[in-house]
Amino acid sequence: MTEYKLEVTTGNMKNAGTWDHIYVTLYGSQGQSDKTELDNYGLDFTTGATGTYTIKTSLPLGKLLLVKVEKDPFLLLSEDEWYFSKVVVMTPEGDRVLFPCYRWISRGELVELRGGRATKDFEEVVPLLIEHRRKELTDKKSLYHGIEFMIKGLLGSAERWENIDDMKKIFWFQKTTVSEYVSEHWKEDDFYGYQFLNGINPNVIKRCSELPSNFPVTEEMVKPFLGEGTSLQREIEKGHIFICDQKKMDGIPARLYNGERLHMASGLCLFYLNPEHKLMPIAIQLNQQPTKENPIFLPSDLETDWLLAKLFFKNADSLDHEAVHHLLNTHFLAEVYTVASFRCLSEIHPLYKLLFPNFRYTLPINIGGRATLFKPDGALSTSSLGYDGIIELMRRSLAEMTYSSLCLPENIAARGLESIPNFYYRDDGLKLWKIINSFVKGVVEYFYPSDIDVCRDNELQKWISEIFTHGFLGNKDSGFPSNFHTVQELVKFITMMIFTVSAQHAAVNSGQFDYYSWVPNGPLLLVKPAPNTKGQSSTTTVLDTLPNVGETAAFAAIVLLLSETYSDAVPLGMYPEERFDDPAIKKMMQEFQAELSYLGEEIAERNSKLEVPYTYLHPANIENSVAS
């Protein structure tokens, strides 16, 4: 008789174990074993446990190909799902073969697991495995066919605020160092400018090389806010003037509120990097076309006029952040990558094994978000734009989206932000990009030694084609690849994917409570018209413009919800599930984790010296996937 030793591991999450009967059949190149129940004395398959079992065969099975695992009921007990992590088989020849599973198994369900080295489709030579791979992808395409890509397509109180400081009562029981700082400093111009670099929407500002013709800021207007003995033109030439242009908001109708159409800014804001390296707003125009009813607001205007101009500009920026830079560019793109991977890549494919941790919880979090936040009567639909307005903003943004805008080094260069000081999102993000890229390059080159290997991989080509077609709607002008020709192209795309669903998501998601729980700092709703003349506003005007007590509490509750994380969050670079059986890949993972750890120490040291620490891209604070 020939003996095969099996080590079967049950997951360590709550209720992962099972009382049900578990049966295993081994398939090899020279035959298969009998269906064998795994049953030791005492309890089997308890949470977090690894059990050792023996399967005997009359003859050696040859090279192990598949392990079939079946689950049948124990007595008449109700459904008893089992989280099956992995099985490791020790062959009579002394080989150790890993068969990863890492999913819940229901009663009556059977799974067929591939083991051994990750394999590309054109490397398959065994008929049994070729058929298994074909059936797996057919089944997965059927399963995920019904999931549509999203890019296609003091609660209750109506009282008005009497004093802005009263808003501190909303979250008196829950604060962070940053949220408290925001509530104290939100009116200050230097902190307003700081947030366009290191707040939660750092992707909209760019260096200004020439003033737009529809933004007629004059030297006389801004001279008082520039340094001694200089001029606006001179500061533009020095690279000290920056701009944020909300032209894509122009013409999007805001929603109705109490029977009247709300106002949505589509403005321009000019910033000056002063000699103290502080980024200061120096001019704001709230609509695209300059008219008498669309004045340019200045810091020297009536204090409440200037504050209202900043509020309306920030209202548009906050909606652009939530709808585009958060929802569309991370959550919905992650969904495209996830569904395409499930549909097009076999579980034995090296990229499926590599990327699976970066898809964790993506579909559940997006489905849950649609059910509560993003639907016609969802929470975000109560914003100034409403549901239809948000859909139109996302539609416009998708049409403008480019591949280079999602690749951080190119994004930073295109916006002319390579040298602006105190830009911690850029500093940390570029270092993370480099570390991720180095890791991805090692893994990809291990499995794809040449460009020919990339071209021959049919699953890979179908995968990127599906992403291009369904994610970017086949827009060739976007620069997104529709196929891969070289290893370098593949490395860049995988780097972008991992960075987007981990680091970029952390940058635009994790600080929502910090910066938006104080609602005046990031108002998603303003209920009065924007100022169209100067000198007519007051503190009462500001209070009447902000959401009422119930609306403010609702928006604060939304950002608290959006900032929450799972208790079992997995940080970037951690791979708790053993999917690779290759020692070389495991070594690369360890080196990846070490590089992230070094960067974390560097960021912590810098943050210890900052008045407002930038923590969102500390590797320990970045989840592996869009999971919140």
XYZ file of N, CA and C in Angstrom, residues 354-528:
525
model
N -1.432 36.117 -6.984
C -0.800 37.358 -6.530
C -1.832 38.393 -6.112
N -2.891 38.550 -6.909
C -3.819 39.658 -6.725
C -5.014 39.343 -5.834
N -5.251 38.077 -5.545
C -6.436 37.725 -4.769
C -6.530 38.514 -3.451
N -5.433 38.690 -2.690
C -5.549 39.481 -1.454
C -5.962 40.924 -1.694
N -5.715 41.451 -2.886
C -6.075 42.831 -3.200
C -7.533 42.976 -3.622
N -8.272 41.858 -3.692
C -9.694 41.896 -4.024
C -10.562 41.586 -2.802
N -9.948 41.322 -1.676
C -10.665 40.879 -0.481
C -11.731 41.900 -0.069
N -12.954 41.432 0.063
C -14.107 42.225 0.507
C -14.552 43.298 -0.484
N -13.914 43.398 -1.650
C -14.274 44.459 -2.594
C -15.736 44.366 -3.015
N -16.183 43.184 -3.431
C -17.572 43.053 -3.882
C -18.571 43.246 -2.742
N -18.363 42.637 -1.561
C -19.323 42.887 -0.474
C -19.421 44.357 -0.077
N -18.279 45.055 -0.022
C -18.328 46.463 0.407
C -19.024 47.312 -0.642
N -18.817 47.009 -1.923
C -19.472 47.795 -2.974
C -20.968 47.506 -3.037
N -21.332 46.237 -2.890
C -22.757 45.889 -2.897
C -23.460 46.534 -1.703
N -22.808 46.490 -0.548
C -23.385 47.136 0.632
C -23.505 48.639 0.467
N -22.497 49.249 -0.184
C -22.541 50.686 -0.414
C -23.696 51.092 -1.314
N -23.975 50.275 -2.319
C -25.095 50.580 -3.205
C -26.423 50.495 -2.451
N -26.480 49.584 -1.510
C -27.736 49.374 -0.791
C -28.027 50.495 0.206
N -26.990 51.208 0.651
C -27.206 52.212 1.701
C -26.822 53.632 1.289
N -25.713 53.786 0.554
C -25.191 55.121 0.285
C -25.474 55.612 -1.120
N -25.215 54.748 -2.102
C -25.231 55.222 -3.478
C -26.383 54.588 -4.249
N -27.552 55.198 -4.128
C -28.746 54.805 -4.865
C -29.655 56.027 -4.894
N -30.729 56.002 -5.687
C -31.557 57.213 -5.819
C -32.036 57.812 -4.504
N -32.283 56.981 -3.514
C -32.698 57.517 -2.221
C -31.645 57.255 -1.142
N -30.407 57.058 -1.551
C -29.330 56.784 -0.605
C -28.792 58.046 0.045
N -27.870 57.842 0.986
C -27.371 58.954 1.780
C -26.673 60.015 0.930
N -25.856 59.590 -0.054
C -25.143 60.573 -0.882
C -26.082 61.345 -1.796
N -27.278 60.830 -2.015
C -28.243 61.519 -2.864
C -28.820 62.752 -2.196
N -28.570 62.919 -0.899
C -29.024 64.119 -0.198
C -27.998 65.241 -0.294
N -26.925 65.028 -1.039
C -25.912 66.068 -1.235
C -26.438 67.126 -2.199
N -25.645 68.155 -2.423
C -26.072 69.244 -3.320
C -26.373 68.747 -4.727
N -25.606 67.798 -5.227
C -25.808 67.311 -6.583
C -26.968 66.337 -6.695
N -27.240 65.567 -5.648
C -28.239 64.532 -5.754
C -27.739 63.366 -6.589
N -28.546 62.320 -6.688
C -28.126 61.093 -7.376
C -27.833 61.340 -8.853
N -28.739 62.024 -9.552
C -28.544 62.247 -10.987
C -27.310 63.094 -11.252
N -27.084 64.078 -10.408
C -25.915 64.931 -10.579
C -24.617 64.181 -10.349
N -24.591 63.303 -9.364
C -23.398 62.509 -9.091
C -23.116 61.555 -10.255
N -24.169 60.935 -10.791
C -24.003 60.044 -11.944
C -23.404 60.817 -13.123
N -23.901 62.031 -13.378
C -23.372 62.832 -14.489
C -21.920 63.234 -14.241
N -21.587 63.579 -13.006
C -20.204 63.924 -12.678
C -19.282 62.731 -12.904
N -19.730 61.560 -12.512
C -18.931 60.360 -12.720
C -18.814 60.033 -14.210
N -19.880 60.238 -14.955
C -19.845 59.967 -16.398
C -18.812 60.862 -17.084
N -18.825 62.138 -16.734
C -17.859 63.067 -17.324
C -16.432 62.697 -16.926
N -16.263 62.332 -15.678
C -14.921 62.018 -15.183
C -14.371 60.761 -15.830
N -15.243 59.766 -16.040
C -14.790 58.544 -16.702
C -14.369 58.834 -18.141
N -15.110 59.714 -18.818
C -14.762 60.062 -20.192
C -13.402 60.761 -20.265
N -13.028 61.474 -19.197
C -11.761 62.199 -19.173
C -10.614 61.369 -18.591
N -10.931 60.244 -17.972
C -9.915 59.481 -17.253
C -8.839 58.964 -18.200
N -7.604 59.050 -17.741
C -6.482 58.517 -18.519
C -5.688 57.531 -17.673
N -4.994 56.665 -18.369
C -4.133 55.690 -17.691
C -3.078 56.402 -16.860
N -2.471 57.439 -17.417
C -1.395 58.131 -16.709
C -1.889 58.809 -15.440
N -3.181 59.198 -15.395
C -3.709 59.848 -14.192
C -3.764 58.888 -13.013
N -3.802 57.570 -13.280
C -3.838 56.570 -12.217
C -2.438 56.058 -11.852
N -1.443 56.477 -12.615
C -0.058 56.088 -12.340
C 0.616 57.255 -11.641
N 0.846 57.154 -10.347
C 1.216 58.302 -9.531
C 2.423 59.080 -10.050
N 3.532 58.452 -10.444
C 4.666 59.254 -10.923
C 4.285 60.142 -12.111
N 3.491 59.624 -13.034
C 3.065 60.408 -14.192
C 2.048 61.466 -13.783
N 1.180 61.131 -12.850
C 0.179 62.069 -12.346
C 0.854 63.292 -11.727
N 1.829 63.044 -10.855
C 2.530 64.142 -10.181
C 3.262 65.014 -11.195
N 3.932 64.396 -12.152
C 4.683 65.144 -13.158
C 3.751 65.976 -14.036
N 2.614 65.389 -14.437
C 1.677 66.100 -15.304
C 1.096 67.329 -14.617
N 0.975 67.278 -13.301
C 0.429 68.422 -12.556
C 1.519 69.389 -12.099
N 2.774 69.097 -12.428
C 3.868 70.008 -12.091
C 4.135 70.124 -10.604
N 3.926 69.027 -9.876
C 4.034 69.071 -8.415
C 5.261 68.325 -7.891
N 6.292 68.154 -8.732
C 7.460 67.375 -8.329
C 8.230 68.014 -7.178
N 8.191 69.360 -7.078
C 9.079 70.025 -6.115
C 8.373 70.871 -5.067
N 7.046 70.948 -5.104
C 6.366 71.747 -4.080
C 6.635 71.156 -2.706
N 7.052 71.961 -1.737
C 7.424 71.408 -0.420
C 6.216 71.002 0.410
N 6.480 70.170 1.397
C 5.471 69.747 2.378
C 4.286 69.044 1.722
N 4.578 68.256 0.687
C 3.537 67.506 -0.024
C 3.715 66.043 0.356
N 3.144 65.666 1.497
C 3.425 64.359 2.082
C 2.725 63.232 1.322
N 1.558 63.514 0.739
C 0.900 62.509 -0.103
C 1.826 62.096 -1.240
N 2.441 63.076 -1.883
C 3.382 62.763 -2.965
C 4.592 62.006 -2.447
N 5.183 62.506 -1.370
C 6.409 61.900 -0.855
C 6.195 60.436 -0.488
N 5.162 60.176 0.297
C 4.900 58.807 0.740
C 4.393 57.942 -0.416
N 3.544 58.540 -1.270
C 2.961 57.784 -2.366
C 3.995 57.316 -3.375
N 4.941 58.184 -3.717
C 5.971 57.792 -4.689
C 6.878 56.701 -4.136
N 7.165 56.765 -2.846
C 7.992 55.713 -2.234
C 7.229 54.384 -2.223
N 5.932 54.451 -1.929
C 5.120 53.238 -1.963
C 5.042 52.673 -3.382
N 4.859 53.549 -4.351
C 4.807 53.105 -5.753
C 6.090 52.360 -6.116
N 7.226 52.918 -5.718
C 8.519 52.306 -6.042
C 8.656 50.934 -5.386
N 8.235 50.821 -4.120
C 8.333 49.550 -3.403
C 7.405 48.507 -4.031
N 6.171 48.909 -4.327
C 5.221 47.986 -4.960
C 5.736 47.561 -6.325
N 6.240 48.518 -7.091
C 6.740 48.218 -8.432
C 7.892 47.224 -8.396
N 8.786 47.378 -7.437
C 9.925 46.461 -7.319
C 9.447 45.044 -7.010
N 8.484 44.928 -6.109
C 7.931 43.620 -5.764
C 7.218 42.998 -6.966
N 6.377 43.783 -7.622
C 5.632 43.279 -8.776
C 6.601 42.855 -9.887
N 7.627 43.639 -10.115
C 8.598 43.318 -11.160
C 9.245 41.958 -10.904
N 9.608 41.708 -9.647
C 10.218 40.427 -9.310
C 9.287 39.261 -9.559
N 8.027 39.394 -9.127
C 7.060 38.300 -9.284
C 6.733 38.072 -10.758
N 6.457 39.155 -11.475
C 6.068 39.016 -12.879
C 7.206 38.423 -13.702
N 8.423 38.903 -13.491
C 9.549 38.383 -14.267
C 9.854 36.926 -13.916
N 9.486 36.501 -12.706
C 9.667 35.102 -12.317
C 8.773 34.194 -13.160
N 7.542 34.636 -13.395
C 6.589 33.812 -14.146
C 6.578 34.120 -15.644
N 7.053 35.298 -16.010
C 7.101 35.693 -17.422
C 8.533 36.113 -17.762
N 9.398 35.166 -18.045
C 10.801 35.485 -18.316
C 10.993 36.335 -19.575
N 10.038 36.303 -20.500
C 10.209 37.037 -21.747
C 8.887 37.635 -22.187
N 8.966 38.575 -23.142
C 7.762 39.185 -23.693
C 6.885 38.147 -24.391
N 7.497 37.137 -24.953
C 6.742 36.083 -25.642
C 5.791 35.388 -24.673
N 6.240 35.183 -23.435
C 5.387 34.536 -22.431
C 4.139 35.373 -22.160
N 4.297 36.686 -22.164
C 3.156 37.580 -21.961
C 2.182 37.458 -23.124
N 2.690 37.489 -24.324
C 1.832 37.432 -25.516
C 1.093 36.105 -25.631
N 1.697 35.023 -25.165
C 1.100 33.683 -25.299
C 0.030 33.387 -24.260
N -0.058 34.191 -23.219
C -0.972 33.902 -22.117
C -2.387 34.364 -22.477
N -3.211 33.439 -22.944
C -4.559 33.788 -23.393
C -5.443 34.305 -22.264
N -5.316 33.711 -21.079
C -6.129 34.184 -19.953
C -5.767 35.626 -19.614
N -4.494 35.932 -19.623
C -4.036 37.295 -19.339
C -4.595 38.280 -20.361
N -4.538 37.928 -21.636
C -5.015 38.827 -22.693
C -6.533 39.016 -22.607
N -7.281 37.962 -22.276
C -8.728 38.098 -22.109
C -9.037 38.973 -20.897
N -8.219 38.839 -19.872
C -8.398 39.622 -18.640
C -8.255 41.112 -18.914
N -7.166 41.522 -19.556
C -6.959 42.949 -19.789
C -7.962 43.474 -20.809
N -8.371 42.631 -21.764
C -9.378 43.055 -22.737
C -10.708 43.332 -22.047
N -11.075 42.485 -21.079
C -12.335 42.688 -20.367
C -12.266 43.951 -19.508
N -11.136 44.196 -18.877
C -10.967 45.421 -18.085
C -11.077 46.644 -18.984
N -10.423 46.610 -20.127
C -10.447 47.745 -21.057
C -11.860 47.981 -21.589
N -12.567 46.919 -21.897
C -13.894 47.044 -22.499
C -14.943 47.478 -21.495
N -14.957 46.834 -20.328
C -16.015 47.101 -19.345
C -15.634 48.185 -18.340
N -14.358 48.315 -18.053
C -13.938 49.321 -17.087
C -13.752 50.685 -17.704
N -13.137 50.725 -18.880
C -12.811 51.998 -19.518
C -13.557 52.170 -20.832
N -14.578 51.322 -21.021
C -15.537 51.445 -22.114
C -14.874 51.505 -23.476
N -13.734 50.818 -23.599
C -13.058 50.733 -24.890
C -12.527 52.057 -25.399
N -12.283 53.002 -24.511
C -11.820 54.341 -24.909
C -10.321 54.313 -25.218
N -9.985 54.265 -26.502
C -8.580 54.182 -26.897
C -7.806 55.451 -26.564
N -8.500 56.596 -26.517
C -7.830 57.853 -26.203
C -7.376 57.923 -24.745
N -7.885 57.021 -23.918
C -7.539 57.048 -22.493
C -6.111 56.593 -22.224
N -5.539 55.848 -23.161
C -4.190 55.325 -22.960
C -4.144 54.015 -22.208
N -5.324 53.507 -21.782
C -5.342 52.221 -21.084
C -5.042 51.099 -22.070
N -4.276 50.108 -21.656
C -3.970 49.006 -22.572
C -5.177 48.101 -22.783
N -5.328 47.624 -24.016
C -6.360 46.631 -24.314
C -5.737 45.248 -24.448
N -4.408 45.202 -24.519
C -3.667 43.947 -24.500
C -2.257 44.240 -24.020
N -1.513 43.186 -23.733
C -0.138 43.338 -23.271
C 0.812 42.731 -24.301
N 1.889 43.447 -24.568
C 2.913 42.952 -25.486
C 4.233 42.655 -24.787
N 4.461 43.320 -23.658
C 5.766 43.192 -23.006
C 5.615 42.961 -21.510
N 6.672 42.435 -20.930
C 6.723 42.264 -19.469
C 6.617 43.623 -18.790
N 7.284 44.628 -19.332
C 7.273 45.965 -18.749
C 5.858 46.535 -18.679
N 5.075 46.349 -19.733
C 3.687 46.817 -19.728
C 2.883 46.135 -18.631
N 3.092 44.851 -18.469
C 2.357 44.093 -17.453
C 2.755 44.543 -16.049
N 4.040 44.741 -15.823
C 4.517 45.193 -14.510
C 3.886 46.535 -14.146
N 3.856 47.455 -15.088
C 3.289 48.781 -14.817
C 1.809 48.684 -14.462
N 1.064 47.870 -15.209
C -0.371 47.773 -14.970
C -0.664 47.137 -13.609
N 0.045 46.085 -13.274
C -0.180 45.425 -11.980
C 0.224 46.360 -10.837
N 1.302 47.116 -11.018
C 1.697 48.103 -10.010
C 0.579 49.115 -9.801
N 0.038 49.629 -10.900
C -1.055 50.597 -10.807
C -2.254 49.999 -10.085
N -2.609 48.757 -10.418
C -3.748 48.103 -9.784
C -3.572 47.999 -8.276
N -2.432 47.460 -7.854
C -2.203 47.260 -6.417
C -2.151 48.603 -5.700
N -1.485 49.585 -6.302
C -1.411 50.913 -5.676
C -2.810 51.513 -5.545
N -3.629 51.383 -6.582
C -4.965 51.984 -6.575
C -5.841 51.411 -5.477
N -5.885 50.079 -5.359
C -6.823 49.457 -4.418
C -6.304 49.477 -2.987
N -5.046 49.806 -2.799
C -4.486 49.838 -1.444
C -4.113 51.260 -1.049
N -3.005 51.773 -1.556
C -2.499 53.078 -1.125
C -3.420 54.228 -1.544
N -3.823 54.258 -2.816
C -4.666 55.369 -3.251
C -6.000 55.360 -2.523
N -6.567 54.186 -2.321
C -7.817 54.121 -1.558
C -7.612 54.631 -0.140
N -6.513 54.271 0.491
C -6.241 54.755 1.842
C -6.137 56.280 1.856
N -5.498 56.848 0.827
C -5.294 58.295 0.785
C -6.607 59.057 0.691
N -7.596 58.508 -0.018
C -8.851 59.232 -0.214
C -9.978 58.740 0.692
N -9.723 57.685 1.447
C -10.770 57.100 2.286
C -10.520 57.291 3.778
N -9.309 57.010 4.215
C -9.061 56.859 5.651
C -9.247 58.149 6.442
N -9.108 59.299 5.803
C -9.213 60.567 6.529
C -10.572 61.209 6.473
N -11.588 60.481 6.040
C -12.899 61.117 5.888
C -13.459 61.611 7.218
N -13.321 60.827 8.262
C -13.806 61.305 9.558
C -12.963 62.482 10.025
N -11.650 62.393 9.837
C -10.771 63.478 10.261
C -11.180 64.818 9.651
N -11.458 64.835 8.342
C -11.646 66.097 7.634
C -13.101 66.460 7.356
N -14.009 65.474 7.366
C -15.395 65.770 7.031
C -16.356 65.686 8.209
N -15.943 65.120 9.344
C -16.883 65.053 10.470
C -17.194 66.459 10.983
N -16.246 67.379 10.811
C -16.550 68.796 11.032
C -17.123 69.305 9.709
N -18.430 69.241 9.582
C -19.108 69.395 8.300
C -18.773 70.695 7.569
N -18.597 71.842 8.213
C -18.248 73.054 7.457
C -16.921 72.934 6.695
N -16.071 72.024 7.103
C -14.793 71.883 6.406
C -14.916 71.112 5.098
N -15.930 70.262 5.005
C -16.143 69.492 3.773
C -17.616 69.314 3.524
N -18.336 70.403 3.293
C -19.801 70.304 3.196
C -20.241 69.621 1.909
N -21.005 68.546 2.045
C -21.581 67.873 0.885
C -22.895 68.518 0.466
N -23.413 69.404 1.298
C -24.683 70.077 1.006
C -24.603 71.525 1.487
N -24.939 72.459 0.610
C -25.145 73.865 0.973
C -26.511 74.254 0.438
N -27.322 74.910 1.270
C -28.754 75.028 0.955
C -29.180 76.421 0.508
N -28.280 77.397 0.452
C -28.592 78.733 -0.042
C -27.764 79.026 -1.286
